[in-house]
Short mmCIF file of C-alpha atoms and ligand atoms in Angstrom, two decimals:
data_model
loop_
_atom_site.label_atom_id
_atom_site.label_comp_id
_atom_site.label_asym_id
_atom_site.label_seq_id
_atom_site.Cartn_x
_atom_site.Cartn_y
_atom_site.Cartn_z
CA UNK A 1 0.00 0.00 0.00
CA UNK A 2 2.67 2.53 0.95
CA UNK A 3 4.01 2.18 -2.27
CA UNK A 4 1.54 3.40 -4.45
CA UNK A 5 0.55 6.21 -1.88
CA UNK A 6 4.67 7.34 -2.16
CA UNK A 7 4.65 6.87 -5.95
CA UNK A 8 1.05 9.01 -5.82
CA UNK A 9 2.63 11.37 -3.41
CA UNK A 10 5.96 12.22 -5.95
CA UNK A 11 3.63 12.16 -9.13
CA UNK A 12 1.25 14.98 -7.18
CA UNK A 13 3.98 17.26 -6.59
CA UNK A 14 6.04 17.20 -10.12
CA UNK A 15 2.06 17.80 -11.51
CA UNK A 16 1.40 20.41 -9.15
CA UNK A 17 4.97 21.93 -10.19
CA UNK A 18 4.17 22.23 -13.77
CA UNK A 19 1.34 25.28 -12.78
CA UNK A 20 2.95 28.62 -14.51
CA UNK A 21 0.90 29.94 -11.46
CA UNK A 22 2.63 28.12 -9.14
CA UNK A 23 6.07 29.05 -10.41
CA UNK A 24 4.88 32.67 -10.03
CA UNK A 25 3.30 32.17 -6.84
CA UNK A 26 5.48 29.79 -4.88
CA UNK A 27 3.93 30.18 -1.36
CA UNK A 28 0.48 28.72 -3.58
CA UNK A 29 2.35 26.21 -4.40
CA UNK A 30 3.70 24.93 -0.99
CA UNK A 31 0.10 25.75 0.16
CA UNK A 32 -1.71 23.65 -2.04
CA UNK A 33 0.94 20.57 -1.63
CA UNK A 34 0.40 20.71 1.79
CA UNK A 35 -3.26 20.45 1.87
CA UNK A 36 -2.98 17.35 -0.35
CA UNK A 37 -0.77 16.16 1.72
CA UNK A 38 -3.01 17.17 5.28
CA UNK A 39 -6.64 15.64 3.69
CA UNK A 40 -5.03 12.40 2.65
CA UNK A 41 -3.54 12.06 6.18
CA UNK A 42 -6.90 12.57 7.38
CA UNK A 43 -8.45 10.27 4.92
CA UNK A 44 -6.09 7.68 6.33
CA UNK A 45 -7.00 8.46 9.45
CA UNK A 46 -10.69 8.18 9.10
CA UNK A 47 -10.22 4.70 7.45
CA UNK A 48 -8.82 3.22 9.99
CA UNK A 49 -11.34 4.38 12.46
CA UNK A 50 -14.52 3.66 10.39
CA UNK A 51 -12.71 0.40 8.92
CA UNK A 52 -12.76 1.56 5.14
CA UNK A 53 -10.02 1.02 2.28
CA UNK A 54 -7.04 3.41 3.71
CA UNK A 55 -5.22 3.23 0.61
CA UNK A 56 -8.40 3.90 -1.94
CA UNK A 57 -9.55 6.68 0.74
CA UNK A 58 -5.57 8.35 0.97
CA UNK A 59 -5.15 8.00 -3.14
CA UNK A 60 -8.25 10.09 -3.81
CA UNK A 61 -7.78 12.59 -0.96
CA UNK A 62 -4.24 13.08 -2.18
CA UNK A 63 -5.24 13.43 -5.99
CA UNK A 64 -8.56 15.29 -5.23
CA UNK A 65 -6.90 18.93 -6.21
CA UNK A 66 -4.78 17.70 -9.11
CA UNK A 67 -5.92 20.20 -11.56
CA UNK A 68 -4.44 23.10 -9.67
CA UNK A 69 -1.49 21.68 -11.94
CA UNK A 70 -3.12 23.72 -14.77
CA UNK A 71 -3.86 27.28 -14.34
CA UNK A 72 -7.75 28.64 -13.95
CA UNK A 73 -8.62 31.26 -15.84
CA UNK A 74 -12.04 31.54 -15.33
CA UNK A 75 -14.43 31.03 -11.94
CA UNK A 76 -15.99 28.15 -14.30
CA UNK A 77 -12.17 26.31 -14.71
CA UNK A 78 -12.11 27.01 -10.41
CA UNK A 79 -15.76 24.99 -10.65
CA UNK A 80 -14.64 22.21 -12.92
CA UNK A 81 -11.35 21.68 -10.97
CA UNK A 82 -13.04 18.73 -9.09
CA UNK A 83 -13.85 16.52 -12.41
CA UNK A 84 -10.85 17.89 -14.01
CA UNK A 85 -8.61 16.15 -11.20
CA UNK A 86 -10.67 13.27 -11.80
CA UNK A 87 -10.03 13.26 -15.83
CA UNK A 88 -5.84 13.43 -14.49
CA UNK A 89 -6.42 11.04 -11.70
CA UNK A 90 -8.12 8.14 -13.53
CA UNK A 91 -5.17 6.94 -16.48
CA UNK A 92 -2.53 7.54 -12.98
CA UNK A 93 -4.46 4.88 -10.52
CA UNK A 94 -5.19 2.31 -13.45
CA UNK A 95 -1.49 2.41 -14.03
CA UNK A 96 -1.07 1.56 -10.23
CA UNK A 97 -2.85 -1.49 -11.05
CA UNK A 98 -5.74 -1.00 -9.14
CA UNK A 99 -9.29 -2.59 -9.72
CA UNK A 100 -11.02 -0.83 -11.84
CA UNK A 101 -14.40 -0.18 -9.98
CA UNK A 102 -12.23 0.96 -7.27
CA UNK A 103 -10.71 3.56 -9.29
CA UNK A 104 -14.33 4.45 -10.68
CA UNK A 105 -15.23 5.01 -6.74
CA UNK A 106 -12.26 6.98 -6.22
CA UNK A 107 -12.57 9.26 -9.30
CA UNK A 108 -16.34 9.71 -8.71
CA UNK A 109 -15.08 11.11 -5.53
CA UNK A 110 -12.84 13.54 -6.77
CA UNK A 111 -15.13 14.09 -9.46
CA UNK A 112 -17.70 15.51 -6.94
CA UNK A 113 -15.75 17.15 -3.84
CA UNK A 114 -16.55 20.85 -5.27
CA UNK A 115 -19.90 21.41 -5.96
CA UNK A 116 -21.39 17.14 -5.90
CA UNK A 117 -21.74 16.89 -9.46
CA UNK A 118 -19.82 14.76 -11.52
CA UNK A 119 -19.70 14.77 -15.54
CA UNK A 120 -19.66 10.41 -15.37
CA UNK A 121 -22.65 8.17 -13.81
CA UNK A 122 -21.08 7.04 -10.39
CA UNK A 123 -22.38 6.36 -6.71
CA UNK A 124 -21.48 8.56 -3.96
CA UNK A 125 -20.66 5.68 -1.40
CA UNK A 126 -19.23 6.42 1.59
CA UNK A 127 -15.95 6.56 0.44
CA UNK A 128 -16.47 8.46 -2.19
CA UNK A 129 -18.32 11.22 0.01
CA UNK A 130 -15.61 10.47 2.23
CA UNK A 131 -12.92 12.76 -0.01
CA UNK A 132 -14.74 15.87 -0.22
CA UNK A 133 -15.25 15.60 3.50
CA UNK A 134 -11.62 15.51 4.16
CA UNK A 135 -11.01 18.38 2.44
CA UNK A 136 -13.04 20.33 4.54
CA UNK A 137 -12.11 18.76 7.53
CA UNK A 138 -8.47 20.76 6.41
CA UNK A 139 -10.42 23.43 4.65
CA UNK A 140 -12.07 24.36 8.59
CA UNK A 141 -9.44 24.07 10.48
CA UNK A 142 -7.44 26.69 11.91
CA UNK A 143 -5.26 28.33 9.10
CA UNK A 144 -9.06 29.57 7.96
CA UNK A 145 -9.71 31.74 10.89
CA UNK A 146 -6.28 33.51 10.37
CA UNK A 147 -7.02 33.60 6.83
CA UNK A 148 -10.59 34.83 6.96
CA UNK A 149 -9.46 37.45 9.50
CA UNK A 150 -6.84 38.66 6.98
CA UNK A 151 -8.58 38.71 3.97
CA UNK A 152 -11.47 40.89 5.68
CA UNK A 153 -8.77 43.23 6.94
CA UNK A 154 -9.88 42.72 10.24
CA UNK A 155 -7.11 44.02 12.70
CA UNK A 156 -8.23 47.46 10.59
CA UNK A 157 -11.47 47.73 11.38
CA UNK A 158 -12.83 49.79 14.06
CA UNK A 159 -14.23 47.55 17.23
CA UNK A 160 -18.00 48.02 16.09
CA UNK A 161 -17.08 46.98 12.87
CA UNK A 162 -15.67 43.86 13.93
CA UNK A 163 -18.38 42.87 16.55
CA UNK A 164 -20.76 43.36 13.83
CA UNK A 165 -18.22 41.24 11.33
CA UNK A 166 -18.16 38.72 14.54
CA UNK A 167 -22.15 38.69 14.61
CA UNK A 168 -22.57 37.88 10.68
CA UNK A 169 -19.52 35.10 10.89
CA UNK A 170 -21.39 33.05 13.63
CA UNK A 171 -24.76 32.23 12.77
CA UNK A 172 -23.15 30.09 9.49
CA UNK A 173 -19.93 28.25 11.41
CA UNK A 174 -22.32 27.20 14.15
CA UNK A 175 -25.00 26.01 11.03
CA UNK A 176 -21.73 24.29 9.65
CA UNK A 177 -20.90 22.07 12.77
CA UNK A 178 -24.30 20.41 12.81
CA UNK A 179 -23.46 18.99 9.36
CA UNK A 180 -23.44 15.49 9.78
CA UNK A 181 -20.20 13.68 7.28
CA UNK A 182 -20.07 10.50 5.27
CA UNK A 183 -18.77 8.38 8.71
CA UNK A 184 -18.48 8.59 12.23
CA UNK A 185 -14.67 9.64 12.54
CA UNK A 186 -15.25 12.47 9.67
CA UNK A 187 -18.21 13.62 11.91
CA UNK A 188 -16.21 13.61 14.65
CA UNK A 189 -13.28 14.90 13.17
CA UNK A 190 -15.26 17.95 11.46
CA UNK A 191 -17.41 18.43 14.87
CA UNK A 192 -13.96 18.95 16.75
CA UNK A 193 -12.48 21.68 13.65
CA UNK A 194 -16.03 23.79 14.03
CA UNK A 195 -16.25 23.45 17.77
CA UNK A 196 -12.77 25.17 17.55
CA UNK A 197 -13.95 28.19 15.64
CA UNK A 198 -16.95 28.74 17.36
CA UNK A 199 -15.26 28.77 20.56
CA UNK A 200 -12.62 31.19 19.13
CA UNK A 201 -14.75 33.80 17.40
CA UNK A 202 -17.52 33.49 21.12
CA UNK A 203 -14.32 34.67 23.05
CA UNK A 204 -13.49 37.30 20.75
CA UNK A 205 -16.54 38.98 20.54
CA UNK A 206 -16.68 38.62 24.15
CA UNK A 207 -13.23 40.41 24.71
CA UNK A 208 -13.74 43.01 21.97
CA UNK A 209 -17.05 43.90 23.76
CA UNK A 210 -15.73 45.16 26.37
CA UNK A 211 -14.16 44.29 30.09
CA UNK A 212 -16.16 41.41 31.77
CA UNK A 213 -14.59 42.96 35.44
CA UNK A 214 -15.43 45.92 36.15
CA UNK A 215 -12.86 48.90 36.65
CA UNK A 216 -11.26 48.65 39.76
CA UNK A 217 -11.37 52.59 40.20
CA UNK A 218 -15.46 51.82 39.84
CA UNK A 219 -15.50 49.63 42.31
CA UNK A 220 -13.38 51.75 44.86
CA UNK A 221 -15.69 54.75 44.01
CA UNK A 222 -18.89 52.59 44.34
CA UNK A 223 -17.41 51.41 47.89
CA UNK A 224 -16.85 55.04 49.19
CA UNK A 225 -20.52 55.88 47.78
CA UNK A 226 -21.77 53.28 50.70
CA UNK A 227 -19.71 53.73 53.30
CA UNK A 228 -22.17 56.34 55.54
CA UNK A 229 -20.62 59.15 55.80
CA UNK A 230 -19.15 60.16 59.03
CA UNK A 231 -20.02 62.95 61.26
FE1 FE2 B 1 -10.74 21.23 -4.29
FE1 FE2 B 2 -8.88 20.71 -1.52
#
């Protein structure tokens, strides 16, 4: 099994390498590979705690962004990228020499982790639903919060602004962690990523709103207030 998970691993990154984007952008790059590299490690995880095919579930969470390979030009090439990477990912994991309804299950997967359509007729099985749910098990986690924060500029907003940015951001990530995943470990992996960010952005709004003590000069005043006053 490792095998063809280290053979997938080096094909992934010279494929990735080819992107005239990513020779432009090299921090994309390193980004991207690294994802691969985090959602496959959490497909293996996953099926080894749900008892599914660890090296069918790693393979298609490691090829499931393949496409980034070739440059999008378009918002429509960004929506295709999921059946594009399955078009690159199918020819690779016949070569491997794996059954070929397995690599149909795998591809459908990849096929559908964007937006759950697929250009082929497949079955989402568990597995297959399994891939787009380890991507956003990594998509969730905490590199999003720092990147969310950064891309709304939020250390330059005013603290009104952001309470108000803090309201809106809720409502959805606490909407998010009652999505139930393919299997129980992806549940309970996803459950643990958005219990995470709610917790952060509650205790953020709480500290931005204000002090929860109150100022000890208040209190000293408020104590001289009751004492009676003395004759
Ligand atoms: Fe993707
Ligand atoms: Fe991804």
């Amino acid at each position: 099994m490792f095998q063809r998970v280290e053979k997938t691993r080096k094909y992934l990154r010279e494929y990735l390498a080819q992107s005239p984007y990513f020779a432009k952008n090299p921090g994309q790059f390193s980004y991207r590979y690294q994802h691969s590299l985090r959602v496959a490690a959490i497909g293996a995880r996953i099926a080894r705690a749900d008892g599914l095919d660890e090296e069918a579930l790693t393979l298609g969470c490691l090829l499931h962004d393949i496409s980034y390979g070739r440059e999008f030009v378009t918002q429509e090439d960004w929506l295709n990228h999921g059946r594009e990477s399955a078009r690159i990912a199918r020819p690779w994991l016949l070569d491997l020499g794996l059954a070929p309804a397995k690599v149909e299950e795998i591809c459908y997967g990849i096929a559908i982790h964007v937006d759950d359509e697929a250009d082929f007729a497949g079955e989402k099985t568990v597995l297959a639903g399994l891939i787009g749910d380890c991507d956003n098990i990594d998509r969730f986690d905490v590199y999003r919060v720092y990147e969310l924060l950064e891309v709304n500029g939020f250390s330059q907003k005013e603290t009104g602004e952001q309470l108000a940015w803090l309201e809106a951001v809720l409502p959805p990530v606490r909407q998010y962690r009652e999505l139930a995943m393919s299997s129980p470990a992806a549940t309970a992996m996803w459950r643990d990523r958005l219990d995470f960010q709610v917790n952060f952005y509650e205790r953020l709004y709480r500290q931005l709103s204000g002090p929860s003590e109150e100022w000890p000069d208040e209190r000293q005043e408020k104590q001289s207030e009751e004492q009676p006053e003395k004759d």
